[in-house]
PDB file of C-alpha atoms in Angstrom:
ATOM      1  CA  MET A   2     112.939  19.005  51.853  1.00  0.00           C
ATOM      2  CA  ASN A   3     114.345  22.140  50.054  1.00  0.00           C
ATOM      3  CA  ALA A   4     112.265  23.164  46.866  1.00  0.00           C
ATOM      4  CA  ILE A   5     115.242  24.155  44.800  1.00  0.00           C
ATOM      5  CA  ILE A   6     118.800  22.740  43.804  1.00  0.00           C
ATOM      6  CA  SER A   7     122.023  24.039  42.522  1.00  0.00           C
ATOM      7  CA  ALA A   8     123.476  23.228  39.488  1.00  0.00           C
ATOM      8  CA  SER A   9     126.549  21.362  41.383  1.00  0.00           C
ATOM      9  CA  GLU A  10     123.990  19.489  43.521  1.00  0.00           C
ATOM     10  CA  LEU A  11     122.193  18.154  40.364  1.00  0.00           C
ATOM     11  CA  ALA A  12     125.076  17.315  38.716  1.00  0.00           C
ATOM     12  CA  SER A  13     126.385  15.225  41.774  1.00  0.00           C
ATOM     13  CA  ASP A  14     122.766  13.611  42.143  1.00  0.00           C
ATOM     14  CA  LEU A  15     122.888  12.633  38.428  1.00  0.00           C
ATOM     15  CA  ALA A  16     126.399  10.988  39.095  1.00  0.00           C
ATOM     16  CA  GLY A  17     124.874   9.357  42.192  1.00  0.00           C
ATOM     17  CA  GLU A  18     123.317   5.897  42.554  1.00  0.00           C
ATOM     18  CA  ARG A  19     119.823   7.495  42.750  1.00  0.00           C
ATOM     19  CA  PRO A  20     119.655   9.921  39.558  1.00  0.00           C
ATOM     20  CA  PRO A  21     116.571  11.911  39.586  1.00  0.00           C
ATOM     21  CA  VAL A  22     114.386  12.232  36.622  1.00  0.00           C
ATOM     22  CA  VAL A  23     115.020  15.496  34.982  1.00  0.00           C
ATOM     23  CA  LEU A  24     112.569  17.303  33.413  1.00  0.00           C
ATOM     24  CA  ASP A  25     112.862  20.348  30.742  1.00  0.00           C
ATOM     25  CA  VAL A  26     110.019  22.878  30.848  1.00  0.00           C
ATOM     26  CA  ARG A  27     111.444  25.560  28.718  1.00  0.00           C
ATOM     27  CA  TRP A  28     108.685  27.960  27.667  1.00  0.00           C
ATOM     28  CA  GLN A  29     107.623  31.611  27.057  1.00  0.00           C
ATOM     29  CA  LEU A  30     104.916  33.418  27.053  1.00  0.00           C
ATOM     30  CA  THR A  31     104.120  34.535  23.579  1.00  0.00           C
ATOM     31  CA  LEU A  32     102.445  37.680  22.570  1.00  0.00           C
ATOM     32  CA  ALA A  33     101.575  38.641  18.980  1.00  0.00           C
ATOM     33  CA  LYS A  34     104.202  41.157  17.815  1.00  0.00           C
ATOM     34  CA  ALA A  35     104.121  43.316  14.446  1.00  0.00           C
ATOM     35  CA  SER A  36     107.579  42.204  13.709  1.00  0.00           C
ATOM     36  CA  GLY A  37     106.441  39.046  12.810  1.00  0.00           C
ATOM     37  CA  GLU A  38     108.799  37.146  15.254  1.00  0.00           C
ATOM     38  CA  PRO A  39     108.459  33.770  15.436  1.00  0.00           C
ATOM     39  CA  PRO A  40     107.055  32.285  18.923  1.00  0.00           C
ATOM     40  CA  PHE A  41     109.240  30.734  21.097  1.00  0.00           C
ATOM     41  CA  ASP A  42     109.475  26.707  20.052  1.00  0.00           C
ATOM     42  CA  GLY A  43     110.495  24.625  23.305  1.00  0.00           C
ATOM     43  CA  PRO A  44     110.998  21.589  21.255  1.00  0.00           C
ATOM     44  CA  ALA A  45     113.849  23.408  19.381  1.00  0.00           C
ATOM     45  CA  ALA A  46     115.565  24.485  22.204  1.00  0.00           C
ATOM     46  CA  TYR A  47     115.294  21.075  23.646  1.00  0.00           C
ATOM     47  CA  ALA A  48     116.558  19.657  20.669  1.00  0.00           C
ATOM     48  CA  SER A  49     119.492  21.911  20.729  1.00  0.00           C
ATOM     49  CA  GLY A  50     120.611  20.981  24.058  1.00  0.00           C
ATOM     50  CA  HIS A  51     119.596  19.801  27.275  1.00  0.00           C
ATOM     51  CA  VAL A  52     120.719  18.349  30.454  1.00  0.00           C
ATOM     52  CA  PRO A  53     121.984  14.949  30.037  1.00  0.00           C
ATOM     53  CA  GLY A  54     118.846  12.773  30.427  1.00  0.00           C
ATOM     54  CA  ALA A  55     116.274  15.503  30.528  1.00  0.00           C
ATOM     55  CA  VAL A  56     112.915  14.630  29.084  1.00  0.00           C
ATOM     56  CA  TYR A  57     111.048  17.807  27.166  1.00  0.00           C
ATOM     57  CA  VAL A  58     107.340  18.520  28.753  1.00  0.00           C
ATOM     58  CA  ASP A  59     105.427  20.866  27.144  1.00  0.00           C
ATOM     59  CA  LEU A  60     103.591  23.478  29.459  1.00  0.00           C
ATOM     60  CA  ASP A  61     100.978  24.093  27.384  1.00  0.00           C
ATOM     61  CA  ARG A  62      99.869  20.550  26.589  1.00  0.00           C
ATOM     62  CA  GLU A  63     100.975  18.582  29.576  1.00  0.00           C
ATOM     63  CA  LEU A  64     100.997  21.197  32.488  1.00  0.00           C
ATOM     64  CA  ALA A  65      97.497  22.927  31.512  1.00  0.00           C
ATOM     65  CA  GLY A  66      94.347  22.279  30.243  1.00  0.00           C
ATOM     66  CA  THR A  67      92.575  24.119  27.150  1.00  0.00           C
ATOM     67  CA  PRO A  68      92.032  27.849  27.531  1.00  0.00           C
ATOM     68  CA  GLY A  69      88.807  29.055  27.939  1.00  0.00           C
ATOM     69  CA  THR A  70      86.431  30.352  31.254  1.00  0.00           C
ATOM     70  CA  GLY A  71      89.059  28.591  33.314  1.00  0.00           C
ATOM     71  CA  GLY A  72      91.558  30.955  32.342  1.00  0.00           C
ATOM     72  CA  ARG A  73      94.421  30.830  29.829  1.00  0.00           C
ATOM     73  CA  HIS A  74      96.056  27.810  31.714  1.00  0.00           C
ATOM     74  CA  PRO A  75      93.855  25.818  33.411  1.00  0.00           C
ATOM     75  CA  LEU A  76      94.472  22.869  35.555  1.00  0.00           C
ATOM     76  CA  PRO A  77      94.960  19.924  32.966  1.00  0.00           C
ATOM     77  CA  ASP A  78      93.159  16.858  32.853  1.00  0.00           C
ATOM     78  CA  LEU A  79      94.685  14.886  35.887  1.00  0.00           C
ATOM     79  CA  THR A  80      94.432  11.374  33.712  1.00  0.00           C
ATOM     80  CA  GLU A  81      96.545  13.017  30.818  1.00  0.00           C
ATOM     81  CA  PHE A  82      98.855  14.760  33.002  1.00  0.00           C
ATOM     82  CA  GLY A  83      99.546  11.508  34.761  1.00  0.00           C
ATOM     83  CA  ALA A  84      99.998   9.919  31.829  1.00  0.00           C
ATOM     84  CA  ALA A  85     102.403  12.639  30.529  1.00  0.00           C
ATOM     85  CA  MET A  86     104.150  12.311  33.878  1.00  0.00           C
ATOM     86  CA  ARG A  87     104.742   8.253  33.546  1.00  0.00           C
ATOM     87  CA  ARG A  88     105.638   8.793  29.664  1.00  0.00           C
ATOM     88  CA  ALA A  89     108.655  10.980  30.912  1.00  0.00           C
ATOM     89  CA  GLY A  90     109.785   8.574  33.721  1.00  0.00           C
ATOM     90  CA  VAL A  91     108.202   9.768  36.595  1.00  0.00           C
ATOM     91  CA  SER A  92     108.001   7.623  39.466  1.00  0.00           C
ATOM     92  CA  ALA A  93     106.515   8.349  43.337  1.00  0.00           C
ATOM     93  CA  ALA A  94     109.515   6.592  44.752  1.00  0.00           C
ATOM     94  CA  ARG A  95     112.128   8.365  42.320  1.00  0.00           C
ATOM     95  CA  PRO A  96     113.138  11.894  42.857  1.00  0.00           C
ATOM     96  CA  VAL A  97     112.274  14.636  40.147  1.00  0.00           C
ATOM     97  CA  VAL A  98     114.171  17.746  39.135  1.00  0.00           C
ATOM     98  CA  VAL A  99     112.486  20.352  36.319  1.00  0.00           C
ATOM     99  CA  TYR A 100     114.144  23.590  34.657  1.00  0.00           C
ATOM    100  CA  ASP A 101     113.469  25.874  32.174  1.00  0.00           C
ATOM    101  CA  GLY A 102     115.110  28.652  30.117  1.00  0.00           C
ATOM    102  CA  GLY A 103     116.406  30.421  33.613  1.00  0.00           C
ATOM    103  CA  GLN A 104     113.135  32.573  34.208  1.00  0.00           C
ATOM    104  CA  GLY A 105     111.814  30.025  36.428  1.00  0.00           C
ATOM    105  CA  TRP A 106     107.771  30.167  36.082  1.00  0.00           C
ATOM    106  CA  ALA A 107     107.555  27.102  33.673  1.00  0.00           C
ATOM    107  CA  ALA A 108     109.939  25.149  35.933  1.00  0.00           C
ATOM    108  CA  ALA A 109     107.790  26.155  39.028  1.00  0.00           C
ATOM    109  CA  ARG A 110     104.355  25.097  37.275  1.00  0.00           C
ATOM    110  CA  ALA A 111     105.690  21.812  36.954  1.00  0.00           C
ATOM    111  CA  TRP A 112     106.815  21.493  40.563  1.00  0.00           C
ATOM    112  CA  TRP A 113     103.585  22.990  41.891  1.00  0.00           C
ATOM    113  CA  LEU A 114     101.687  20.288  39.685  1.00  0.00           C
ATOM    114  CA  LEU A 115     103.371  17.394  40.961  1.00  0.00           C
ATOM    115  CA  ARG A 116     103.907  18.695  44.598  1.00  0.00           C
ATOM    116  CA  TRP A 117     100.148  19.294  44.703  1.00  0.00           C
ATOM    117  CA  THR A 118      99.216  15.721  43.112  1.00  0.00           C
ATOM    118  CA  GLY A 119     101.198  13.993  45.724  1.00  0.00           C
ATOM    119  CA  HIS A 120     104.759  13.626  44.310  1.00  0.00           C
ATOM    120  CA  PRO A 121     107.009  13.683  47.629  1.00  0.00           C
ATOM    121  CA  ASP A 122     110.484  14.598  46.457  1.00  0.00           C
ATOM    122  CA  VAL A 123     110.442  17.605  43.720  1.00  0.00           C
ATOM    123  CA  ARG A 124     113.062  20.555  43.243  1.00  0.00           C
ATOM    124  CA  VAL A 125     113.596  23.141  40.656  1.00  0.00           C
ATOM    125  CA  LEU A 126     117.168  24.069  39.254  1.00  0.00           C
ATOM    126  CA  ASP A 127     117.763  27.316  40.718  1.00  0.00           C
ATOM    127  CA  GLY A 128     118.864  29.559  37.747  1.00  0.00           C
ATOM    128  CA  GLY A 129     117.559  26.865  35.581  1.00  0.00           C
ATOM    129  CA  LEU A 130     119.599  25.923  32.380  1.00  0.00           C
ATOM    130  CA  PRO A 131     121.870  29.231  32.362  1.00  0.00           C
ATOM    131  CA  SER A 132     123.224  27.708  35.778  1.00  0.00           C
ATOM    132  CA  TRP A 133     124.128  24.350  34.368  1.00  0.00           C
ATOM    133  CA  GLU A 134     127.806  24.194  33.384  1.00  0.00           C
ATOM    134  CA  GLY A 135     128.372  20.638  32.566  1.00  0.00           C
ATOM    135  CA  GLN A 136     127.978  19.301  29.028  1.00  0.00           C
ATOM    136  CA  LEU A 137     124.694  19.319  27.028  1.00  0.00           C
ATOM    137  CA  GLN A 138     122.943  16.235  25.419  1.00  0.00           C
ATOM    138  CA  VAL A 139     121.139  16.490  22.056  1.00  0.00           C
ATOM    139  CA  ASP A 140     119.666  13.148  21.670  1.00  0.00           C
ATOM    140  CA  ALA A 141     116.298  12.650  23.090  1.00  0.00           C
ATOM    141  CA  PRO A 142     116.708   9.778  26.140  1.00  0.00           C
ATOM    142  CA  VAL A 143     113.521   7.075  25.907  1.00  0.00           C
ATOM    143  CA  PRO A 144     112.770   6.944  29.677  1.00  0.00           C
ATOM    144  CA  ALA A 145     111.124   3.773  31.177  1.00  0.00           C
ATOM    145  CA  GLU A 146     107.704   4.369  32.229  1.00  0.00           C
ATOM    146  CA  GLY A 147     107.197   5.700  35.592  1.00  0.00           C
ATOM    147  CA  ASP A 148     104.669   4.820  37.914  1.00  0.00           C
ATOM    148  CA  PHE A 149     103.456   8.236  38.970  1.00  0.00           C
ATOM    149  CA  GLU A 150      99.563   8.579  39.819  1.00  0.00           C
ATOM    150  CA  PRO A 151      98.359  11.824  40.635  1.00  0.00           C
ATOM    151  CA  ALA A 152      96.403  12.242  43.819  1.00  0.00           C
ATOM    152  CA  PRO A 153      95.580  15.776  44.330  1.00  0.00           C
ATOM    153  CA  ASP A 154      95.296  17.948  47.510  1.00  0.00           C
ATOM    154  CA  ASP A 155      92.583  20.739  47.435  1.00  0.00           C
ATOM    155  CA  GLU A 156      94.053  22.218  50.153  1.00  0.00           C
ATOM    156  CA  GLY A 157      96.862  23.861  47.627  1.00  0.00           C
ATOM    157  CA  LEU A 158      94.534  24.737  45.357  1.00  0.00           C
ATOM    158  CA  LEU A 159      91.955  28.117  45.053  1.00  0.00           C
ATOM    159  CA  ASP A 160      89.193  28.834  42.922  1.00  0.00           C
ATOM    160  CA  ALA A 161      88.119  32.636  42.289  1.00  0.00           C
ATOM    161  CA  ASP A 162      85.550  32.312  45.142  1.00  0.00           C
ATOM    162  CA  GLY A 163      88.353  31.279  47.414  1.00  0.00           C
ATOM    163  CA  ALA A 164      90.733  33.486  46.355  1.00  0.00           C
ATOM    164  CA  ALA A 165      87.925  36.456  47.002  1.00  0.00           C
ATOM    165  CA  ALA A 166      87.610  35.047  50.669  1.00  0.00           C
ATOM    166  CA  LEU A 167      91.138  34.735  51.311  1.00  0.00           C
ATOM    167  CA  ALA A 168      91.731  38.174  50.197  1.00  0.00           C
ATOM    168  CA  ARG A 169      89.841  39.298  53.229  1.00  0.00           C
ATOM    169  CA  SER A 170      90.428  36.567  55.821  1.00  0.00           C
ATOM    170  CA  GLY A 171      94.727  35.952  55.154  1.00  0.00           C
ATOM    171  CA  VAL A 172      96.740  37.357  52.570  1.00  0.00           C
ATOM    172  CA  LEU A 173      96.470  37.102  48.999  1.00  0.00           C
ATOM    173  CA  LEU A 174      99.451  38.048  46.896  1.00  0.00           C
ATOM    174  CA  ASP A 175      99.484  39.151  43.418  1.00  0.00           C
ATOM    175  CA  ALA A 176     102.369  38.098  41.452  1.00  0.00           C
ATOM    176  CA  ARG A 177     101.942  40.432  38.327  1.00  0.00           C
ATOM    177  CA  ALA A 178     104.112  43.153  37.543  1.00  0.00           C
ATOM    178  CA  GLY A 179     102.888  46.158  39.463  1.00  0.00           C
ATOM    179  CA  GLU A 180     101.697  48.445  36.753  1.00  0.00           C
ATOM    180  CA  ARG A 181      99.358  45.416  35.927  1.00  0.00           C
ATOM    181  CA  TYR A 182      98.073  45.129  39.650  1.00  0.00           C
ATOM    182  CA  ARG A 183      97.451  48.657  39.453  1.00  0.00           C
ATOM    183  CA  GLY A 184      95.645  48.482  36.362  1.00  0.00           C
ATOM    184  CA  GLU A 185      98.055  51.228  34.396  1.00  0.00           C
ATOM    185  CA  VAL A 186      98.608  48.680  31.630  1.00  0.00           C
ATOM    186  CA  GLU A 187      97.034  45.285  30.690  1.00  0.00           C
ATOM    187  CA  PRO A 188      98.794  43.633  27.561  1.00  0.00           C
ATOM    188  CA  ILE A 189      96.846  40.334  27.527  1.00  0.00           C
ATOM    189  CA  ASP A 190      93.440  40.277  29.751  1.00  0.00           C
ATOM    190  CA  ARG A 191      89.966  42.214  29.133  1.00  0.00           C
ATOM    191  CA  VAL A 192      90.712  44.343  32.093  1.00  0.00           C
ATOM    192  CA  GLY A 193      93.632  45.835  34.083  1.00  0.00           C
ATOM    193  CA  GLY A 194      93.496  45.945  38.090  1.00  0.00           C
ATOM    194  CA  HIS A 195      93.369  43.256  40.779  1.00  0.00           C
ATOM    195  CA  VAL A 196      91.176  40.998  42.993  1.00  0.00           C
ATOM    196  CA  PRO A 197      90.037  43.435  46.015  1.00  0.00           C
ATOM    197  CA  GLY A 198      92.351  43.222  48.840  1.00  0.00           C
ATOM    198  CA  ALA A 199      95.256  41.615  47.150  1.00  0.00           C
ATOM    199  CA  VAL A 200      98.436  42.875  47.978  1.00  0.00           C
ATOM    200  CA  SER A 201     101.012  43.771  45.060  1.00  0.00           C
ATOM    201  CA  ALA A 202     104.237  41.027  45.471  1.00  0.00           C
ATOM    202  CA  PRO A 203     105.920  40.798  41.750  1.00  0.00           C
ATOM    203  CA  THR A 204     107.376  37.502  41.646  1.00  0.00           C
ATOM    204  CA  THR A 205     110.338  39.271  40.039  1.00  0.00           C
ATOM    205  CA  GLU A 206     111.505  40.633  43.186  1.00  0.00           C
ATOM    206  CA  ASN A 207     112.068  37.354  44.403  1.00  0.00           C
ATOM    207  CA  VAL A 208     115.327  36.563  42.654  1.00  0.00           C
ATOM    208  CA  GLY A 209     118.492  38.214  42.082  1.00  0.00           C
ATOM    209  CA  PRO A 210     119.923  39.662  38.457  1.00  0.00           C
ATOM    210  CA  ASP A 211     121.138  35.985  37.841  1.00  0.00           C
ATOM    211  CA  GLY A 212     117.606  34.516  38.247  1.00  0.00           C
ATOM    212  CA  ARG A 213     118.348  32.596  41.145  1.00  0.00           C
ATOM    213  CA  PHE A 214     115.958  32.962  44.281  1.00  0.00           C
ATOM    214  CA  LEU A 215     117.160  35.369  46.954  1.00  0.00           C
ATOM    215  CA  PRO A 216     118.570  33.779  50.436  1.00  0.00           C
ATOM    216  CA  ALA A 217     115.815  32.018  52.058  1.00  0.00           C
ATOM    217  CA  GLU A 218     116.052  34.782  55.135  1.00  0.00           C
ATOM    218  CA  GLU A 219     115.876  37.812  52.680  1.00  0.00           C
ATOM    219  CA  LEU A 220     112.379  35.894  51.093  1.00  0.00           C
ATOM    220  CA  ARG A 221     111.107  35.266  54.552  1.00  0.00           C
ATOM    221  CA  ASP A 222     111.696  38.979  55.549  1.00  0.00           C
ATOM    222  CA  ARG A 223     109.889  40.122  51.902  1.00  0.00           C
ATOM    223  CA  PHE A 224     106.815  38.242  52.771  1.00  0.00           C
ATOM    224  CA  LYS A 225     106.429  39.190  56.467  1.00  0.00           C
ATOM    225  CA  THR A 226     106.596  43.065  55.303  1.00  0.00           C
ATOM    226  CA  LEU A 227     103.977  41.871  52.885  1.00  0.00           C
ATOM    227  CA  GLY A 228     101.996  40.117  55.701  1.00  0.00           C
ATOM    228  CA  ALA A 229     102.366  36.436  54.636  1.00  0.00           C
ATOM    229  CA  SER A 230     104.313  34.456  57.176  1.00  0.00           C
ATOM    230  CA  GLU A 231     104.138  31.201  58.916  1.00  0.00           C
ATOM    231  CA  GLY A 232     100.966  30.578  60.458  1.00  0.00           C
ATOM    232  CA  THR A 233      99.170  32.868  58.227  1.00  0.00           C
ATOM    233  CA  ALA A 234      96.625  31.386  55.516  1.00  0.00           C
ATOM    234  CA  VAL A 235      98.593  32.674  52.233  1.00  0.00           C
ATOM    235  CA  GLY A 236      97.443  32.367  48.707  1.00  0.00           C
ATOM    236  CA  VAL A 237      98.969  33.671  45.394  1.00  0.00           C
ATOM    237  CA  TYR A 238      97.497  34.363  41.779  1.00  0.00           C
ATOM    238  CA  CYS A 239      99.199  35.805  38.570  1.00  0.00           C
ATOM    239  CA  GLY A 240      98.096  36.252  34.857  1.00  0.00           C
ATOM    240  CA  SER A 241      97.162  32.471  34.333  1.00  0.00           C
ATOM    241  CA  GLY A 242      98.595  30.236  37.083  1.00  0.00           C
ATOM    242  CA  VAL A 243     102.590  30.197  35.669  1.00  0.00           C
ATOM    243  CA  SER A 244     104.263  32.810  37.749  1.00  0.00           C
ATOM    244  CA  GLY A 245     102.048  32.530  40.439  1.00  0.00           C
ATOM    245  CA  ALA A 246     103.483  29.230  40.791  1.00  0.00           C
ATOM    246  CA  HIS A 247     106.636  30.870  40.934  1.00  0.00           C
ATOM    247  CA  GLU A 248     105.724  32.828  43.845  1.00  0.00           C
ATOM    248  CA  VAL A 249     104.341  29.634  45.733  1.00  0.00           C
ATOM    249  CA  LEU A 250     108.106  28.272  45.311  1.00  0.00           C
ATOM    250  CA  ALA A 251     109.794  31.503  46.743  1.00  0.00           C
ATOM    251  CA  LEU A 252     107.552  31.256  49.524  1.00  0.00           C
ATOM    252  CA  ALA A 253     108.201  27.453  49.866  1.00  0.00           C
ATOM    253  CA  VAL A 254     112.077  28.322  50.073  1.00  0.00           C
ATOM    254  CA  ALA A 255     111.144  30.831  52.679  1.00  0.00           C
ATOM    255  CA  GLY A 256     109.192  28.395  54.600  1.00  0.00           C
ATOM    256  CA  VAL A 257     105.762  29.582  54.181  1.00  0.00           C
ATOM    257  CA  PRO A 258     103.065  27.280  52.856  1.00  0.00           C
ATOM    258  CA  ALA A 259     100.871  28.890  50.175  1.00  0.00           C
ATOM    259  CA  ALA A 260      97.921  27.856  47.928  1.00  0.00           C
ATOM    260  CA  LEU A 261      97.519  28.951  44.496  1.00  0.00           C
ATOM    261  CA  TYR A 262      94.677  30.466  42.476  1.00  0.00           C
ATOM    262  CA  VAL A 263      95.704  28.590  39.053  1.00  0.00           C
ATOM    263  CA  GLY A 264      92.580  30.348  37.154  1.00  0.00           C
ATOM    264  CA  SER A 265      94.331  33.690  38.095  1.00  0.00           C
ATOM    265  CA  TRP A 266      93.656  37.097  36.726  1.00  0.00           C
ATOM    266  CA  SER A 267      92.840  35.469  33.417  1.00  0.00           C
ATOM    267  CA  GLU A 268      89.773  33.922  34.852  1.00  0.00           C
ATOM    268  CA  TRP A 269      89.014  36.387  37.238  1.00  0.00           C
ATOM    269  CA  SER A 270      88.653  39.546  34.493  1.00  0.00           C
ATOM    270  CA  SER A 271      86.838  37.542  32.226  1.00  0.00           C
ATOM    271  CA  ASP A 272      83.706  37.418  34.267  1.00  0.00           C
ATOM    272  CA  PRO A 273      81.942  40.683  34.534  1.00  0.00           C
ATOM    273  CA  SER A 274      80.435  40.364  37.825  1.00  0.00           C
ATOM    274  CA  ARG A 275      83.665  40.042  39.576  1.00  0.00           C
ATOM    275  CA  PRO A 276      84.683  43.174  41.276  1.00  0.00           C
ATOM    276  CA  VAL A 277      88.204  44.912  40.100  1.00  0.00           C
ATOM    277  CA  ALA A 278      90.332  47.170  41.808  1.00  0.00           C
ATOM    278  CA  VAL A 279      92.637  49.326  40.554  1.00  0.00           C
ATOM    279  CA  GLY A 280      95.433  51.501  41.697  1.00  0.00           C
ATOM    280  CA  PRO A 281      98.218  50.731  44.450  1.00  0.00           C
ATOM    281  CA  ASP A 282      95.772  50.183  47.288  1.00  0.00           C
ATOM    282  CA  PRO A 283      94.804  46.574  47.896  1.00  0.00           C
ATOM    283  CA  GLN A 284      91.075  47.756  47.845  1.00  0.00           C
TER     284      GLN A 284
END
């Protein structure tokens, strides 16, 4: 099953006999700004217009737990996550399509969580809402309660020790911007740098100027150059397990299974006992 879907394909599926559940996961990383600019308001963006039938899902409240020692976006409580998905109409036997404002990170986080907890048919709208050419809906639908029950697969998840081990035994990709990997800048976390042995692989290089994924063959070639190919144990981390999910999605498009270190750099760097590498060299 393809992990992504085009806007035209989604429009066709919505008009079909078995329309998917559609989740709107618009979100942006918000940093304090001296200008006093207000933070991104996902519910307001949703209310101003969304794909017909889409239900809004809040990344910070429903796709992540409380920030702390486990990172800025740790795993959500799975009981609460399951309840949120059922409220949104998610059922095991019905396809799900998720989208965001075009960056793809938040939609990928929802995709990864649903796949990791056992949903068999989840896709991300390639290019997000900007790719949608149909009409938008402003009223919020009230879907029938779904029946989805999360059943996580531990093989798709890494903790800090697992990430450290994979950096030595397989391939651990760092999906953040190169300057953060190298430790030249760190706008959010306690210290800059990367997990020793991790390979720099900015997730922004997985998409074209329109925000849509590169063709599968190009992604396959890119990841092969980085040492990640089918048959190799591959893991991904980022700042807090959001853009890293986008890299896992890109790997899936390329046909390469990968695990996600959800705590990512926000967890790793908060522990002074964890080693930190800086510069362009993985070690």
